[in-house]
């Protein structure tokens, strides 16, 4: 019997504002789409919290024996500055600032995104589509919406007709916003654009002569609207009606609201059964912002090279800190808070290591079966990781008491406890032994440096075939070599 048949999972649905029993559309299978990054800058810690939260959800669904198709996109075109239709594409703007091609920006920051999530021990999604790889699908959706009378073309751009859509549907169903209130706040913008209505949003934008990222379309050269990309990619890989759509709380309006409208306007279907949103991360009680300096990047957190923290922290410690708060609650990041998390993290790992040394008895004073179900109850309650962690520390306390001879456990219960605690700590929470990982990284660095030395020797002997072979084989393993004036360096 599959584990999901034994456990009743409840999920908080942003659409209804309530926890609901989770029932996938297809028995035993889950389709989940999560809005990925716009790759125009280094991924920040707040973004990482969202992706770690949905990694937890992905891991638990898999643990329950669901077959999960997890789709997380890369936005590599069309995301406007300040999330409005008029202005400059974020990637194009960064390319202009750095004076390189937009796709160089995309490559640079996509690699950074993947490297950071790998350090946080996130599982890779099942599919990671890009917006630029799905232009045809986006054009087809726009044509369907126009055919259904809910979009219009003006001067090479296409806009979604929000007021007309709202005559038969509910624009604001997810965010709870009323169209009348939205209109009253935007009336002063009338006449300042090609839109019929200031609430109308772009499905396709005409590319001005200086705009580098452009594609041909029935309406002329241009590029897709930001909201449209996720509609195209989610429905292509999960169908017009799927189980879970997730993202950060900041995406609820207008991004996810627009996604619902686009999908319903195109297919007539309500696209998603469960909308899920992760809350934000603050720093020392204030919103994270690069402009104010109240910001820290993951690499700065790991290295300790910043003006905010007293030292560096392992990625596993940072992940543990993030999971000590429920994904829907605001989490404040501070030096004191992560130091406390670090102590707890290593106490948990020490207890797990001590399991191997415990002496068994004929009786158990610890009800392992009840404890194990309590762990499931926590995760079944909308993926409540802080309550799960509290139960894990109940086990830590018991393990230490057994070690001291003050509690007893049978051999059978010890096996159950060991298997369960490993499953919840390593498989579900996705934690790793940071000290062991650091030791392995040191060994890996030594091996790579040895190969760099062999490559340098091959180059000195003009054995360029061997030199290239070493470089290429390392690249296949994810180790990138970079030759410079100071010698050869590498990144993992």
Short mmCIF file of C-alpha atoms in Angstrom, two decimals:
data_model
loop_
_atom_site.label_atom_id
_atom_site.label_comp_id
_atom_site.label_asym_id
_atom_site.label_seq_id
_atom_site.Cartn_x
_atom_site.Cartn_y
_atom_site.Cartn_z
CA UNK A 1 0.00 0.00 0.00
CA UNK A 2 1.31 3.46 -0.91
CA UNK A 3 2.07 5.68 2.05
CA UNK A 4 -0.29 8.43 0.82
CA UNK A 5 -3.16 5.97 1.31
CA UNK A 6 -2.31 5.74 5.02
CA UNK A 7 -1.77 9.47 5.67
CA UNK A 8 -4.29 12.27 5.16
CA UNK A 9 -2.52 15.38 3.88
CA UNK A 10 -4.13 18.79 4.29
CA UNK A 11 -2.93 21.75 2.26
CA UNK A 12 -3.61 25.46 2.77
CA UNK A 13 -5.19 26.70 -0.45
CA UNK A 14 -4.64 30.43 -1.08
CA UNK A 15 -7.69 30.34 -3.37
CA UNK A 16 -10.12 29.33 -0.62
CA UNK A 17 -8.13 30.67 2.34
CA UNK A 18 -8.55 27.32 4.10
CA UNK A 19 -6.76 24.05 4.70
CA UNK A 20 -8.20 21.39 2.42
CA UNK A 21 -7.76 17.63 2.19
CA UNK A 22 -5.33 17.02 -0.66
CA UNK A 23 -6.87 15.00 -3.47
CA UNK A 24 -4.83 14.91 -6.68
CA UNK A 25 -6.63 14.90 -10.00
CA UNK A 26 -5.08 11.56 -10.93
CA UNK A 27 -4.72 8.99 -8.16
CA UNK A 28 -1.12 8.57 -7.04
CA UNK A 29 0.18 11.33 -9.33
CA UNK A 30 0.81 15.02 -8.60
CA UNK A 31 1.47 17.86 -11.05
CA UNK A 32 3.18 20.84 -9.41
CA UNK A 33 4.33 24.09 -11.02
CA UNK A 34 6.46 26.65 -9.17
CA UNK A 35 7.43 30.04 -10.58
CA UNK A 36 11.19 30.06 -10.97
CA UNK A 37 13.64 32.97 -10.98
CA UNK A 38 14.01 35.86 -13.39
CA UNK A 39 17.69 35.39 -14.12
CA UNK A 40 19.01 38.96 -14.21
CA UNK A 41 20.95 39.02 -10.91
CA UNK A 42 22.36 36.75 -8.22
CA UNK A 43 19.63 34.78 -6.46
CA UNK A 44 18.97 36.28 -3.02
CA UNK A 45 18.15 34.56 0.25
CA UNK A 46 14.46 35.43 0.07
CA UNK A 47 14.20 33.65 -3.28
CA UNK A 48 16.04 30.69 -1.78
CA UNK A 49 13.51 30.45 1.02
CA UNK A 50 10.71 30.02 -1.52
CA UNK A 51 12.56 27.32 -3.43
CA UNK A 52 13.60 25.50 -0.24
CA UNK A 53 9.96 25.58 0.92
CA UNK A 54 8.73 23.97 -2.29
CA UNK A 55 11.64 21.52 -2.22
CA UNK A 56 10.30 20.40 1.18
CA UNK A 57 6.83 20.00 -0.35
CA UNK A 58 8.26 18.08 -3.33
CA UNK A 59 10.27 15.83 -1.01
CA UNK A 60 7.30 15.04 1.25
CA UNK A 61 4.99 14.25 -1.65
CA UNK A 62 7.63 11.86 -3.00
CA UNK A 63 8.08 10.39 0.50
CA UNK A 64 4.34 9.67 0.54
CA UNK A 65 4.91 7.61 -2.64
CA UNK A 66 3.27 10.07 -5.01
CA UNK A 67 4.65 10.18 -8.53
CA UNK A 68 5.39 13.91 -8.79
CA UNK A 69 6.03 15.93 -11.94
CA UNK A 70 7.61 19.12 -10.60
CA UNK A 71 7.93 21.90 -13.18
CA UNK A 72 9.89 25.05 -12.28
CA UNK A 73 10.58 27.59 -15.00
CA UNK A 74 13.38 29.98 -15.83
CA UNK A 75 12.14 33.46 -16.81
CA UNK A 76 14.70 34.64 -19.35
CA UNK A 77 12.68 37.33 -21.15
CA UNK A 78 9.72 39.64 -20.68
CA UNK A 79 9.85 40.42 -16.95
CA UNK A 80 9.54 44.19 -16.77
CA UNK A 81 11.17 46.47 -14.22
CA UNK A 82 8.72 47.15 -11.34
CA UNK A 83 6.46 44.43 -12.78
CA UNK A 84 4.57 46.83 -15.04
CA UNK A 85 3.94 46.62 -18.77
CA UNK A 86 5.73 49.83 -19.63
CA UNK A 87 9.45 50.05 -19.05
CA UNK A 88 12.52 47.95 -19.64
CA UNK A 89 12.94 44.20 -19.56
CA UNK A 90 15.00 43.32 -16.46
CA UNK A 91 17.39 41.08 -18.41
CA UNK A 92 17.83 43.59 -21.23
CA UNK A 93 18.51 46.33 -18.68
CA UNK A 94 21.17 44.24 -16.90
CA UNK A 95 22.76 43.37 -20.27
CA UNK A 96 22.97 47.07 -21.10
CA UNK A 97 24.57 47.85 -17.71
CA UNK A 98 27.11 45.01 -17.96
CA UNK A 99 27.57 45.64 -21.71
CA UNK A 100 27.10 42.01 -22.72
CA UNK A 101 24.46 40.03 -24.62
CA UNK A 102 21.15 39.32 -22.81
CA UNK A 103 21.70 35.57 -23.14
CA UNK A 104 25.08 35.96 -21.43
CA UNK A 105 23.18 37.49 -18.51
CA UNK A 106 20.75 34.57 -18.59
CA UNK A 107 23.55 31.99 -18.62
CA UNK A 108 25.57 33.70 -15.88
CA UNK A 109 22.71 33.99 -13.40
CA UNK A 110 21.08 30.66 -14.25
CA UNK A 111 24.37 28.93 -13.40
CA UNK A 112 24.51 30.88 -10.12
CA UNK A 113 20.92 29.88 -9.31
CA UNK A 114 21.63 26.19 -9.89
CA UNK A 115 24.89 26.29 -7.90
CA UNK A 116 23.24 27.92 -4.89
CA UNK A 117 20.28 25.51 -4.81
CA UNK A 118 22.68 22.58 -5.16
CA UNK A 119 24.52 23.80 -2.06
CA UNK A 120 21.19 23.99 -0.22
CA UNK A 121 20.66 20.33 -1.26
CA UNK A 122 17.51 21.09 -3.27
CA UNK A 123 16.34 18.33 -5.55
CA UNK A 124 16.21 19.21 -9.22
CA UNK A 125 12.73 19.68 -10.70
CA UNK A 126 11.38 17.13 -13.16
CA UNK A 127 11.30 19.75 -15.93
CA UNK A 128 12.91 23.21 -16.02
CA UNK A 129 11.55 25.02 -19.11
CA UNK A 130 12.60 28.49 -20.25
CA UNK A 131 10.34 31.28 -21.46
CA UNK A 132 12.40 31.78 -24.64
CA UNK A 133 12.00 28.08 -25.45
CA UNK A 134 8.21 28.39 -25.52
CA UNK A 135 7.50 31.41 -27.71
CA UNK A 136 5.35 29.39 -30.14
CA UNK A 137 3.11 28.10 -27.33
CA UNK A 138 2.69 31.63 -25.99
CA UNK A 139 1.68 32.98 -29.40
CA UNK A 140 -0.89 30.18 -29.74
CA UNK A 141 -2.43 31.05 -26.36
CA UNK A 142 -2.64 34.74 -27.31
CA UNK A 143 -4.40 33.84 -30.57
CA UNK A 144 -6.93 31.73 -28.64
CA UNK A 145 -7.63 34.56 -26.19
CA UNK A 146 -8.10 37.01 -29.08
CA UNK A 147 -10.46 34.53 -30.81
CA UNK A 148 -12.45 34.29 -27.57
CA UNK A 149 -12.82 38.07 -27.58
CA UNK A 150 -10.83 38.73 -24.42
CA UNK A 151 -7.71 40.36 -25.87
CA UNK A 152 -7.01 43.09 -28.41
CA UNK A 153 -4.08 44.29 -30.53
CA UNK A 154 -2.89 47.88 -30.62
CA UNK A 155 0.17 49.07 -32.57
CA UNK A 156 1.86 45.66 -32.49
CA UNK A 157 1.14 44.94 -28.81
CA UNK A 158 -1.62 42.68 -27.48
CA UNK A 159 -3.43 43.34 -24.19
CA UNK A 160 -5.77 41.28 -22.05
CA UNK A 161 -9.21 42.88 -21.65
CA UNK A 162 -9.71 42.69 -17.88
CA UNK A 163 -13.09 44.44 -17.68
CA UNK A 164 -14.62 42.25 -20.40
CA UNK A 165 -13.22 39.13 -18.73
CA UNK A 166 -14.67 40.25 -15.42
CA UNK A 167 -18.19 40.36 -16.88
CA UNK A 168 -18.37 36.56 -16.75
CA UNK A 169 -15.44 35.66 -14.49
CA UNK A 170 -13.84 37.05 -11.34
CA UNK A 171 -10.58 38.95 -11.80
CA UNK A 172 -9.37 39.11 -8.19
CA UNK A 173 -10.53 35.63 -7.16
CA UNK A 174 -7.08 34.70 -5.80
CA UNK A 175 -5.92 37.95 -4.22
CA UNK A 176 -9.34 39.02 -2.98
CA UNK A 177 -9.05 42.38 -4.73
CA UNK A 178 -12.14 44.01 -6.20
CA UNK A 179 -11.90 45.34 -9.71
CA UNK A 180 -13.76 48.50 -8.68
CA UNK A 181 -11.07 49.33 -6.11
CA UNK A 182 -8.30 48.56 -8.59
CA UNK A 183 -9.89 50.82 -11.18
CA UNK A 184 -10.35 53.70 -8.74
CA UNK A 185 -6.62 53.55 -7.94
CA UNK A 186 -5.55 53.63 -11.58
CA UNK A 187 -8.02 55.92 -13.37
CA UNK A 188 -5.49 58.76 -13.46
CA UNK A 189 -3.41 56.73 -15.91
CA UNK A 190 -6.11 56.69 -18.58
CA UNK A 191 -4.94 57.91 -21.96
CA UNK A 192 -1.26 57.43 -21.15
CA UNK A 193 -0.92 54.17 -23.08
CA UNK A 194 -2.48 52.09 -25.85
CA UNK A 195 -4.55 50.13 -23.35
CA UNK A 196 -8.35 50.41 -23.26
CA UNK A 197 -8.09 50.20 -19.50
CA UNK A 198 -5.18 50.73 -17.09
CA UNK A 199 -5.81 47.26 -15.57
CA UNK A 200 -5.26 45.52 -18.89
CA UNK A 201 -1.96 43.70 -18.98
CA UNK A 202 0.35 42.83 -21.86
CA UNK A 203 0.22 39.43 -23.51
CA UNK A 204 2.66 40.54 -26.22
CA UNK A 205 4.78 43.67 -26.38
CA UNK A 206 5.98 45.35 -29.56
CA UNK A 207 9.78 45.48 -29.66
CA UNK A 208 11.18 48.94 -30.19
CA UNK A 209 14.08 49.21 -32.69
CA UNK A 210 16.71 49.13 -29.92
CA UNK A 211 15.20 46.06 -28.19
CA UNK A 212 17.54 43.08 -28.68
CA UNK A 213 15.28 40.23 -27.51
CA UNK A 214 12.55 39.92 -30.14
CA UNK A 215 10.59 37.28 -32.03
CA UNK A 216 8.29 37.40 -35.07
CA UNK A 217 4.56 37.11 -34.39
CA UNK A 218 1.25 37.76 -36.20
CA UNK A 219 1.35 41.26 -34.65
CA UNK A 220 4.94 42.08 -35.58
CA UNK A 221 8.30 41.61 -33.90
CA UNK A 222 8.06 41.62 -30.13
CA UNK A 223 8.30 39.56 -26.96
CA UNK A 224 5.82 37.90 -24.59
CA UNK A 225 4.33 39.36 -21.44
CA UNK A 226 5.74 38.06 -18.17
CA UNK A 227 2.46 36.56 -16.91
CA UNK A 228 1.88 34.63 -20.11
CA UNK A 229 5.10 32.61 -19.86
CA UNK A 230 4.03 30.62 -16.81
CA UNK A 231 0.60 29.91 -18.28
CA UNK A 232 2.22 28.46 -21.42
CA UNK A 233 4.82 26.36 -19.62
CA UNK A 234 2.59 25.05 -16.82
CA UNK A 235 -0.16 23.92 -19.19
CA UNK A 236 2.23 22.42 -21.73
CA UNK A 237 3.74 20.04 -19.19
CA UNK A 238 0.91 19.60 -16.68
CA UNK A 239 -2.24 20.11 -18.76
CA UNK A 240 -4.94 22.77 -18.61
CA UNK A 241 -5.97 21.59 -15.14
CA UNK A 242 -3.34 20.50 -12.60
CA UNK A 243 -2.88 20.04 -8.87
CA UNK A 244 -0.50 22.61 -7.32
CA UNK A 245 0.80 26.00 -8.39
CA UNK A 246 3.30 27.65 -6.05
CA UNK A 247 5.49 30.70 -5.70
CA UNK A 248 6.38 33.54 -3.39
CA UNK A 249 3.66 35.56 -1.67
CA UNK A 250 4.65 38.58 -3.76
CA UNK A 251 3.51 36.77 -6.91
CA UNK A 252 -0.09 36.33 -5.81
CA UNK A 253 -1.01 39.66 -7.41
CA UNK A 254 -0.73 40.47 -10.21
CA UNK A 255 1.24 37.49 -11.58
CA UNK A 256 -0.84 34.55 -10.40
CA UNK A 257 -4.09 36.48 -10.73
CA UNK A 258 -3.23 37.12 -14.37
CA UNK A 259 -2.30 33.47 -14.89
CA UNK A 260 -5.76 32.38 -13.76
CA UNK A 261 -7.41 34.93 -16.08
CA UNK A 262 -5.29 33.92 -19.08
CA UNK A 263 -5.93 30.21 -18.61
CA UNK A 264 -9.68 30.63 -18.17
CA UNK A 265 -9.86 33.02 -21.13
CA UNK A 266 -8.01 30.51 -23.32
CA UNK A 267 -9.48 27.16 -22.24
CA UNK A 268 -12.51 27.92 -20.09
CA UNK A 269 -10.91 25.82 -17.34
CA UNK A 270 -9.99 26.77 -13.79
CA UNK A 271 -6.30 25.90 -14.09
CA UNK A 272 -5.21 24.90 -10.59
CA UNK A 273 -6.77 23.10 -7.62
CA UNK A 274 -4.34 24.26 -4.91
CA UNK A 275 -2.54 27.62 -4.97
CA UNK A 276 0.32 27.74 -2.48
CA UNK A 277 2.44 30.74 -1.47
CA UNK A 278 5.62 30.95 0.61
CA UNK A 279 6.07 34.03 2.77
CA UNK A 280 8.98 36.43 2.77
CA UNK A 281 12.28 36.55 4.62
CA UNK A 282 13.24 39.71 6.52
CA UNK A 283 16.69 40.68 7.78
CA UNK A 284 17.06 42.09 11.31
CA UNK A 285 13.36 42.94 11.33
CA UNK A 286 13.41 44.88 8.05
CA UNK A 287 12.63 44.05 4.46
CA UNK A 288 15.63 42.81 2.50
CA UNK A 289 16.68 45.43 -0.07
CA UNK A 290 19.88 45.96 -2.03
CA UNK A 291 19.22 49.71 -2.14
CA UNK A 292 19.44 50.07 1.65
CA UNK A 293 22.25 47.57 2.17
CA UNK A 294 19.94 45.43 4.31
CA UNK A 295 20.66 42.40 2.16
CA UNK A 296 22.82 39.30 2.14
CA UNK A 297 23.52 36.86 -0.68
CA UNK A 298 23.83 33.10 -0.05
CA UNK A 299 27.55 33.05 -0.94
CA UNK A 300 28.14 35.84 1.60
CA UNK A 301 26.24 33.81 4.19
CA UNK A 302 28.32 30.70 3.51
CA UNK A 303 31.69 32.50 3.48
CA UNK A 304 31.03 34.97 6.31
CA UNK A 305 32.28 37.80 4.08
CA UNK A 306 29.61 40.35 5.02
CA UNK A 307 28.94 43.13 7.53
CA UNK A 308 25.84 41.49 9.02
CA UNK A 309 26.88 38.11 10.45
CA UNK A 310 29.61 37.26 12.94
CA UNK A 311 30.84 34.30 10.83
CA UNK A 312 29.97 32.04 7.94
CA UNK A 313 27.40 29.25 8.17
CA UNK A 314 27.13 25.96 6.31
CA UNK A 315 24.32 25.74 3.71
CA UNK A 316 22.74 22.89 5.68
CA UNK A 317 22.56 25.13 8.77
CA UNK A 318 20.89 27.87 6.74
CA UNK A 319 18.42 25.36 5.32
CA UNK A 320 17.64 24.10 8.82
CA UNK A 321 17.09 27.69 9.98
CA UNK A 322 14.64 28.33 7.13
CA UNK A 323 12.69 25.13 7.82
CA UNK A 324 12.31 25.99 11.51
CA UNK A 325 9.57 28.40 10.42
CA UNK A 326 6.38 27.40 8.59
CA UNK A 327 6.56 28.27 4.91
CA UNK A 328 3.52 30.60 5.19
CA UNK A 329 4.93 32.68 8.05
CA UNK A 330 7.30 35.64 7.82
CA UNK A 331 10.80 34.60 8.91
CA UNK A 332 13.32 37.10 10.28
CA UNK A 333 16.96 36.34 9.63
CA UNK A 334 19.57 37.57 12.13
CA UNK A 335 22.95 36.58 13.49
CA UNK A 336 21.53 35.48 16.85
CA UNK A 337 18.77 33.45 15.21
CA UNK A 338 21.02 31.46 12.89
CA UNK A 339 23.60 30.87 15.66
CA UNK A 340 20.82 29.32 17.75
CA UNK A 341 19.78 27.22 14.74
CA UNK A 342 23.36 26.06 14.24
CA UNK A 343 23.51 24.78 17.83
CA UNK A 344 20.24 22.90 17.37
CA UNK A 345 21.31 21.50 14.01
CA UNK A 346 24.51 19.97 15.37
CA UNK A 347 22.68 18.66 18.47
CA UNK A 348 20.28 16.86 16.14
CA UNK A 349 23.12 15.35 14.10
CA UNK A 350 24.98 14.23 17.24
CA UNK A 351 21.86 12.41 18.45
CA UNK A 352 21.49 10.66 15.08
CA UNK A 353 25.12 9.51 15.26
CA UNK A 354 24.50 8.24 18.81
CA UNK A 355 21.75 5.88 17.57
CA UNK A 356 24.43 3.39 16.52
CA UNK A 357 25.80 3.25 20.07
CA UNK A 358 22.52 2.74 21.95
CA UNK A 359 22.10 -0.41 24.00
CA UNK A 360 18.76 -2.16 23.60
CA UNK A 361 16.53 -3.69 26.23
CA UNK A 362 13.58 -6.05 26.48
CA UNK A 363 11.21 -3.14 26.94
CA UNK A 364 10.74 0.37 25.58
CA UNK A 365 9.88 3.38 27.71
CA UNK A 366 9.49 5.46 24.51
CA UNK A 367 6.43 4.96 22.30
CA UNK A 368 8.17 5.05 18.93
CA UNK A 369 5.05 4.31 16.89
CA UNK A 370 3.16 7.25 18.42
CA UNK A 371 6.18 9.53 17.97
CA UNK A 372 6.51 8.52 14.32
CA UNK A 373 2.83 9.24 13.64
CA UNK A 374 3.18 12.63 15.35
CA UNK A 375 5.91 13.44 12.84
CA UNK A 376 3.57 12.50 10.01
CA UNK A 377 0.75 14.50 11.59
CA UNK A 378 2.96 17.58 11.55
CA UNK A 379 3.82 17.24 7.87
CA UNK A 380 0.24 16.27 7.01
CA UNK A 381 -0.85 19.60 8.51
CA UNK A 382 0.16 21.77 5.54
CA UNK A 383 3.83 20.68 5.65
CA UNK A 384 4.40 22.02 9.17
CA UNK A 385 8.18 21.64 9.34
CA UNK A 386 8.65 23.52 12.67
CA UNK A 387 6.31 21.09 14.44
CA UNK A 388 8.12 18.18 12.80
CA UNK A 389 11.43 19.58 14.04
CA UNK A 390 9.98 19.91 17.55
CA UNK A 391 9.09 16.19 17.44
CA UNK A 392 12.58 15.38 16.20
CA UNK A 393 14.00 17.11 19.27
CA UNK A 394 11.66 15.05 21.45
CA UNK A 395 13.47 12.07 19.97
CA UNK A 396 16.85 13.74 20.59
CA UNK A 397 15.97 14.10 24.26
CA UNK A 398 14.94 10.44 24.45
CA UNK A 399 18.08 9.26 22.62
CA UNK A 400 20.25 11.10 25.15
CA UNK A 401 18.28 9.61 28.06
CA UNK A 402 18.68 6.09 26.61
CA UNK A 403 22.39 6.79 26.18
CA UNK A 404 22.58 7.74 29.87
CA UNK A 405 20.66 4.60 30.91
CA UNK A 406 17.61 6.57 32.11
CA UNK A 407 15.29 5.26 29.36
CA UNK A 408 15.04 1.94 27.52
CA UNK A 409 14.31 0.83 23.95
CA UNK A 410 13.89 -2.55 22.27
CA UNK A 411 15.91 -3.60 19.25
CA UNK A 412 12.79 -3.46 17.05
CA UNK A 413 11.86 0.04 18.23
CA UNK A 414 15.45 1.24 17.76
CA UNK A 415 15.32 0.07 14.14
CA UNK A 416 12.01 1.87 13.61
CA UNK A 417 13.32 5.04 15.27
CA UNK A 418 16.53 5.00 13.24
CA UNK A 419 14.72 4.51 9.94
CA UNK A 420 12.10 7.16 10.72
CA UNK A 421 14.52 9.82 11.95
CA UNK A 422 16.74 9.31 8.91
CA UNK A 423 13.72 9.58 6.62
CA UNK A 424 12.44 12.81 8.17
CA UNK A 425 15.83 14.51 8.64
CA UNK A 426 17.58 13.57 5.41
CA UNK A 427 14.84 12.66 2.91
CA UNK A 428 12.01 15.03 3.90
CA UNK A 429 13.82 18.02 5.41
CA UNK A 430 16.70 17.51 2.99
CA UNK A 431 19.41 18.14 5.59
CA UNK A 432 22.95 16.84 5.25
CA UNK A 433 25.82 16.35 7.67
CA UNK A 434 27.60 19.69 7.18
CA UNK A 435 30.86 18.53 8.77
CA UNK A 436 31.03 15.44 6.54
CA UNK A 437 30.19 17.56 3.49
CA UNK A 438 32.95 20.04 4.35
CA UNK A 439 35.41 17.16 4.74
CA UNK A 440 34.36 15.72 1.37
CA UNK A 441 34.70 19.17 -0.24
CA UNK A 442 38.26 19.45 1.10
CA UNK A 443 39.08 16.05 -0.40
CA UNK A 444 37.47 17.04 -3.71
CA UNK A 445 39.44 20.30 -3.79
CA UNK A 446 42.64 18.32 -3.29
CA UNK A 447 41.82 15.96 -6.16
CA UNK A 448 40.91 18.81 -8.52
CA UNK A 449 44.13 20.67 -7.66
CA UNK A 450 46.08 17.50 -8.37
CA UNK A 451 44.42 17.24 -11.81
CA UNK A 452 45.13 20.93 -12.48
CA UNK A 453 48.79 20.19 -11.74
CA UNK A 454 48.72 17.26 -14.18
CA UNK A 455 47.05 19.47 -16.80
CA UNK A 456 49.70 22.17 -16.33
CA UNK A 457 52.41 19.56 -16.80
CA UNK A 458 50.70 18.31 -20.00
CA UNK A 459 50.52 21.86 -21.35
CA UNK A 460 54.19 22.44 -20.55
CA UNK A 461 54.99 19.28 -22.54
CA UNK A 462 52.74 20.56 -25.36
CA UNK A 463 50.43 17.57 -24.83
CA UNK A 464 47.37 19.69 -25.55
CA UNK A 465 45.14 16.67 -26.21
CA UNK A 466 45.67 15.49 -22.61
CA UNK A 467 45.26 19.04 -21.30
CA UNK A 468 41.91 19.42 -23.09
CA UNK A 469 40.83 15.93 -22.02
CA UNK A 470 41.35 16.75 -18.31
CA UNK A 471 39.48 20.06 -18.70
CA UNK A 472 36.56 18.46 -20.57
CA UNK A 473 36.22 15.50 -18.19
CA UNK A 474 36.14 17.85 -15.19
CA UNK A 475 33.51 19.97 -16.96
CA UNK A 476 31.29 16.89 -17.37
CA UNK A 477 31.47 16.47 -13.58
CA UNK A 478 30.43 20.10 -13.04
CA UNK A 479 33.94 21.40 -12.30
CA UNK A 480 34.71 24.48 -14.42
CA UNK A 481 38.36 25.45 -14.91
CA UNK A 482 39.34 29.08 -15.56
CA UNK A 483 42.83 29.97 -16.79
CA UNK A 484 44.11 33.40 -15.76
CA UNK A 485 47.29 35.36 -15.21
CA UNK A 486 47.54 34.06 -11.65
CA UNK A 487 47.12 30.44 -12.77
CA UNK A 488 44.17 28.07 -13.04
CA UNK A 489 41.20 28.29 -10.67
CA UNK A 490 38.02 26.22 -10.55
CA UNK A 491 34.38 26.44 -9.54
CA UNK A 492 32.00 23.62 -8.62
#
